[in-house]
Short mmCIF file of C-alpha atoms in Angstrom, two decimals:
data_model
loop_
_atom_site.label_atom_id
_atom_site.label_comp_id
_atom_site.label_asym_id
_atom_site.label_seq_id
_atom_site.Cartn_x
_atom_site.Cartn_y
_atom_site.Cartn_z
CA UNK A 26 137.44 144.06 65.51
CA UNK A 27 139.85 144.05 68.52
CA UNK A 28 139.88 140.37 70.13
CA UNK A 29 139.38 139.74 73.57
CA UNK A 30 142.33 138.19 75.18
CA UNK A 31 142.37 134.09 75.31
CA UNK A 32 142.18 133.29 79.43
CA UNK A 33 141.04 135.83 80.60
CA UNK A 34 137.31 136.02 82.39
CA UNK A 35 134.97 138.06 80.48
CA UNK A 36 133.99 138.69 84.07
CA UNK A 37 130.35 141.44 82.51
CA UNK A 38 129.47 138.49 80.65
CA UNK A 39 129.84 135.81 84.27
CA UNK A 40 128.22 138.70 86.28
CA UNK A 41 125.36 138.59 83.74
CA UNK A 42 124.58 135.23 83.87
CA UNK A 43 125.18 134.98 87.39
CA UNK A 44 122.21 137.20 88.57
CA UNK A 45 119.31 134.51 87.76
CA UNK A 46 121.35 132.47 89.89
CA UNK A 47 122.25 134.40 92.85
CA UNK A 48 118.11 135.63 92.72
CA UNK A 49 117.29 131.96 92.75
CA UNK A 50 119.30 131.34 95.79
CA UNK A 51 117.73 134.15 97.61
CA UNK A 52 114.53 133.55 96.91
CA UNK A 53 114.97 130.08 98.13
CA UNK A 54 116.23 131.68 101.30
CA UNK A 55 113.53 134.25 101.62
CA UNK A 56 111.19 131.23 101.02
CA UNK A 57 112.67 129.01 103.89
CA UNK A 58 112.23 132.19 106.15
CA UNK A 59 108.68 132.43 105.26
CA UNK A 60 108.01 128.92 105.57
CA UNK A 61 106.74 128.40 102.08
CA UNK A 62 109.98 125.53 101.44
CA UNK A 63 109.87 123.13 103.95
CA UNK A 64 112.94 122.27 105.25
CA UNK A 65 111.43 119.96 107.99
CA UNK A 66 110.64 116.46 105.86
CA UNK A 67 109.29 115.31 109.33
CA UNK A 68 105.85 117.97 108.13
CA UNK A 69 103.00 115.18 107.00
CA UNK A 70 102.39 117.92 104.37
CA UNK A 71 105.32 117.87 102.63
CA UNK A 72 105.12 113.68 101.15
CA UNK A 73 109.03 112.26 100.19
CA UNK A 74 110.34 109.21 99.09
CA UNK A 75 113.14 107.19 100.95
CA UNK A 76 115.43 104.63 99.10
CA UNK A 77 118.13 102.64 99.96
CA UNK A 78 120.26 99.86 97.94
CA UNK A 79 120.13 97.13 101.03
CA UNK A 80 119.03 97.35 104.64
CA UNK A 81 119.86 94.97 107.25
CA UNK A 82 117.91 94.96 110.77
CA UNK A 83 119.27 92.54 112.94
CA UNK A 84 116.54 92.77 115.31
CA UNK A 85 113.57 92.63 112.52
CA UNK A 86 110.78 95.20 112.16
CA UNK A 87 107.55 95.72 113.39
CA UNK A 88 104.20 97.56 111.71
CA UNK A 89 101.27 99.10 113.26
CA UNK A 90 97.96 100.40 111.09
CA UNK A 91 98.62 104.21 111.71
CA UNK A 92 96.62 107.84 110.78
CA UNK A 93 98.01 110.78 109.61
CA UNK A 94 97.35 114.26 109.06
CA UNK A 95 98.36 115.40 105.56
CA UNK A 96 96.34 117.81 104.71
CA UNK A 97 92.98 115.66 105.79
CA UNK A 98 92.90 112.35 107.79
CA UNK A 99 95.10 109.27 105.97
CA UNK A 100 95.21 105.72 106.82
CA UNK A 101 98.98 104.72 107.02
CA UNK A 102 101.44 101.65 108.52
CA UNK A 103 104.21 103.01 110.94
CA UNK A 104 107.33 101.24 110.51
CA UNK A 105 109.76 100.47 113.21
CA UNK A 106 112.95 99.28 112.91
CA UNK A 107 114.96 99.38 116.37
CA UNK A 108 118.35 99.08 114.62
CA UNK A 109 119.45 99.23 110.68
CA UNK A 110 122.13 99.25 108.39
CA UNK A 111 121.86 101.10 105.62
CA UNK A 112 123.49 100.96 102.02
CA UNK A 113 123.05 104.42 101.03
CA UNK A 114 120.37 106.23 101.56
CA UNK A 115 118.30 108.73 99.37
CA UNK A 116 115.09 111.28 101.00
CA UNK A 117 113.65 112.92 98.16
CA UNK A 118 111.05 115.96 98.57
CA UNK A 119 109.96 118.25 96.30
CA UNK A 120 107.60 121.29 96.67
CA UNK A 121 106.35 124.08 94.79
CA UNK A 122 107.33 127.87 95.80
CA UNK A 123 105.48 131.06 94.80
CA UNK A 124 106.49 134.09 96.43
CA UNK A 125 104.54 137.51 96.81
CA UNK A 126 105.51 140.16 94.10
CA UNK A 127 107.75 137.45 92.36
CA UNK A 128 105.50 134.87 91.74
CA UNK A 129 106.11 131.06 90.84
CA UNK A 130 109.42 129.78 91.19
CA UNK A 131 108.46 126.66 90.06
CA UNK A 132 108.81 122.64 91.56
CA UNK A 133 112.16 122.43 93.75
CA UNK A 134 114.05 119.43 94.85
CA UNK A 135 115.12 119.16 98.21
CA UNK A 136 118.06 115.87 98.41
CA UNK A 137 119.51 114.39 101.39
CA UNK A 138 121.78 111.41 100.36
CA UNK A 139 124.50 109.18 101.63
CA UNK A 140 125.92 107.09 98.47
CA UNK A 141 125.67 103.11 98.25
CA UNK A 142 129.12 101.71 98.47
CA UNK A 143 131.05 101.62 95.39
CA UNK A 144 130.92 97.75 95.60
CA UNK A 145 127.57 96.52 97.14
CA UNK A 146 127.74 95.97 101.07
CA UNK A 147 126.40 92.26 102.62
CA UNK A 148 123.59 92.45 105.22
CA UNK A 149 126.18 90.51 107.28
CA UNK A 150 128.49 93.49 106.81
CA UNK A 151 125.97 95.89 107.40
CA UNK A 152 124.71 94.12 110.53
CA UNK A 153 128.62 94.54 111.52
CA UNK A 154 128.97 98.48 111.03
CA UNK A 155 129.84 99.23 107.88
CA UNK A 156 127.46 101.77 105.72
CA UNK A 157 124.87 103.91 107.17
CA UNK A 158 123.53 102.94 110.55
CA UNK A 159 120.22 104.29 112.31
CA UNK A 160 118.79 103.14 115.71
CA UNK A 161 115.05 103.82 115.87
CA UNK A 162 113.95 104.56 112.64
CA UNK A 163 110.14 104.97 112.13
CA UNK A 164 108.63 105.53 108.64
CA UNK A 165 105.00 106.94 108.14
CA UNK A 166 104.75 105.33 104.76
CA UNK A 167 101.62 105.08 102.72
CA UNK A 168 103.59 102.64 100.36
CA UNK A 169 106.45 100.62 101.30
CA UNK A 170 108.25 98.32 98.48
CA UNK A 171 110.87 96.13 98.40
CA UNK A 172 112.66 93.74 95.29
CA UNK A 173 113.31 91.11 98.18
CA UNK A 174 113.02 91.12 101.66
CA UNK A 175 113.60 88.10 104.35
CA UNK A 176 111.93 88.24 107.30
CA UNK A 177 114.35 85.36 109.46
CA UNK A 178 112.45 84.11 112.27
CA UNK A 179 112.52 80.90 114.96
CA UNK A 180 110.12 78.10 116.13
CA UNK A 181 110.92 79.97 119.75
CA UNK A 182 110.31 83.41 118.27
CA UNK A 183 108.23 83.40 115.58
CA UNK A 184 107.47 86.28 113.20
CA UNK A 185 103.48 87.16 114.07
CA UNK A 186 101.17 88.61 111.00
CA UNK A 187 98.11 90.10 113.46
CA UNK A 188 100.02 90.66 116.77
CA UNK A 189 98.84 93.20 119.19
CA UNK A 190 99.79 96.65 118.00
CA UNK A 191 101.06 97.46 121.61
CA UNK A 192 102.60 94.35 122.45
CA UNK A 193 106.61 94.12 123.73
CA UNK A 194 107.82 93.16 120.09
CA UNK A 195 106.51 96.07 118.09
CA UNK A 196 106.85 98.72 121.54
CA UNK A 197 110.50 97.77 120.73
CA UNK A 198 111.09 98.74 117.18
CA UNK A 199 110.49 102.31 118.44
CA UNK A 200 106.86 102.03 117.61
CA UNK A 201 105.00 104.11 120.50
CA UNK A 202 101.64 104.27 118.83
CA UNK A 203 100.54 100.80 118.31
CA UNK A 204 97.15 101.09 120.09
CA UNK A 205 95.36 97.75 122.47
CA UNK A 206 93.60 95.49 119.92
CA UNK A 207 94.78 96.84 116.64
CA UNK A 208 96.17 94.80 114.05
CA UNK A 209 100.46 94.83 113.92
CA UNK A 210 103.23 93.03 112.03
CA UNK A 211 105.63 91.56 114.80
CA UNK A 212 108.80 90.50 112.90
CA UNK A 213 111.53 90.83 115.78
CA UNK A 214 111.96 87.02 115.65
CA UNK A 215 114.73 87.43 113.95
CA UNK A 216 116.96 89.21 111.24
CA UNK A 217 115.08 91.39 108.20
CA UNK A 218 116.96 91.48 104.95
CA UNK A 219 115.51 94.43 102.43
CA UNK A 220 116.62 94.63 98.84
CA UNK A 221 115.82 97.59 97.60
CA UNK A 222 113.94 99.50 99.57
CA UNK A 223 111.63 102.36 97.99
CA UNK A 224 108.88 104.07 100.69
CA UNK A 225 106.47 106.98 100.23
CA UNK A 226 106.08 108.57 103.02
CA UNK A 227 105.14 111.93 105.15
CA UNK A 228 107.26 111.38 108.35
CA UNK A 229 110.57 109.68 109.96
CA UNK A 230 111.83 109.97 112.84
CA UNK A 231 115.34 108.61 114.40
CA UNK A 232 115.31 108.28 118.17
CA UNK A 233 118.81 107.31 118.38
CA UNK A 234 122.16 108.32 116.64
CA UNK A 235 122.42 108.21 112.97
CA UNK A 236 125.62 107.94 111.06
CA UNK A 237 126.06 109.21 107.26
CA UNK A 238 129.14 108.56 105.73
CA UNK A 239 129.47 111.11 103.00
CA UNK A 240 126.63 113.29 103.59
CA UNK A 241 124.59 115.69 100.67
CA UNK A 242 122.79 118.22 101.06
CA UNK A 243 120.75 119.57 97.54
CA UNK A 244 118.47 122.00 96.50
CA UNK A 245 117.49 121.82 92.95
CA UNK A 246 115.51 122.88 90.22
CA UNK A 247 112.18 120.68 89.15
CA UNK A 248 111.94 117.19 90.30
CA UNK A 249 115.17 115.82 90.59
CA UNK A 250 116.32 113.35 92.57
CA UNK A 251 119.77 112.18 94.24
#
């Protein structure tokens, strides 16, 4: 039995396993095209998860009781944050594809990440530029968690739990749909410091720039994330 020569490419045997490959990647194309992968995350039918190591907002947040349209009215809170540092960041969506004559191509993972720093940022450093930054971020989250957060605040400006949804806090935050009346969470009094941050949601938006040091793209197989 004659033996194949040691480094060389068995290049039938690559082109062989290649095809599910290359068929996977044009199928995801094909899908895109047709619409049946979102690639919008900003769709309220398409849910995602955002996560970040430690966010800093040196102007605080604001919250407004919000609806939604995914797939049937849902009750909501839009969050604002008018400026943010970011330590990392991770948006996680996943959707399933089926595709006429081909059929199911399964759950895919759609990834867009910027990595934590190698050695945990400070909010004070964040505050100062370093990491990810954002300028009118707004989450439509259905659940928003946290392992710590610090909402800083002053006898002079004072965080308020019930403030106006429309009032000059929350307006600036980025929030545009707080409506007369309805309940808000004014925290601009002062600095918010968020451990941890984990948030389902079906929308965000950035008004402003956004900078992402080290930016991924991903599409993968089954539900995985960054």
């Amino acid at each position: 039995m004659q033996n194949e020569p040691r480094g060389v490419t068995r290049w039938r045997r690559s082109a062989f396993l290649a095809v599910p490959a290359c068929a996977a990647v044009a199928a995801m194309a094909t899908a895109m095209v047709q619409g049946a992968l979102a690639a919008n995350l900003s769709l309220t039918s398409v849910p995602f998860t955002l996560s970040s190591k430690t966010v800093a907002a040196p102007q605080g947040i604001g919250a407004v009781m919000h609806t939604i349209d995914a797939g049937g009215a849902k009750g909501a809170a839009q969050v604002g944050i008018a400026k943010a540092g970011l330590d990392g960041i991770c948006v996680h969506a996943t959707q399933s594809v089926d595709l006429p004559v081909i059929g199911s191509l399964g759950t895919w993972s759609l990834n867009i990440s910027s990595p934590a720093a190698q050695t945990p940022l400070t909010s004070d450093q964040l505050v100062n530029g370093a990491g990810l930054q954002a300028n009118k971020l707004i989450l439509d989250a259905q659940a928003l968690n946290a392992a710590k957060a610090t909402l800083n605040a002053s006898d002079a400006t004072p965080n308020v739990i019930g403030a106006a949804a429309d009032g000059d806090g929350i307006k600036a935050t980025g929030i545009k749909d707080g409506a007369a009346g309805q309940f808000g969470l004014d925290a601009t009094g002062g600095r918010t410091d968020i451990s941890n941050l984990s948030a389902d949601a079906n929308g965000a938006t950035i008004a402003g720039a956004i900078t992402l040091p080290d930016l991924a793209i991903a599409i993968k197989h089954g539900n995985t994330g960054c």
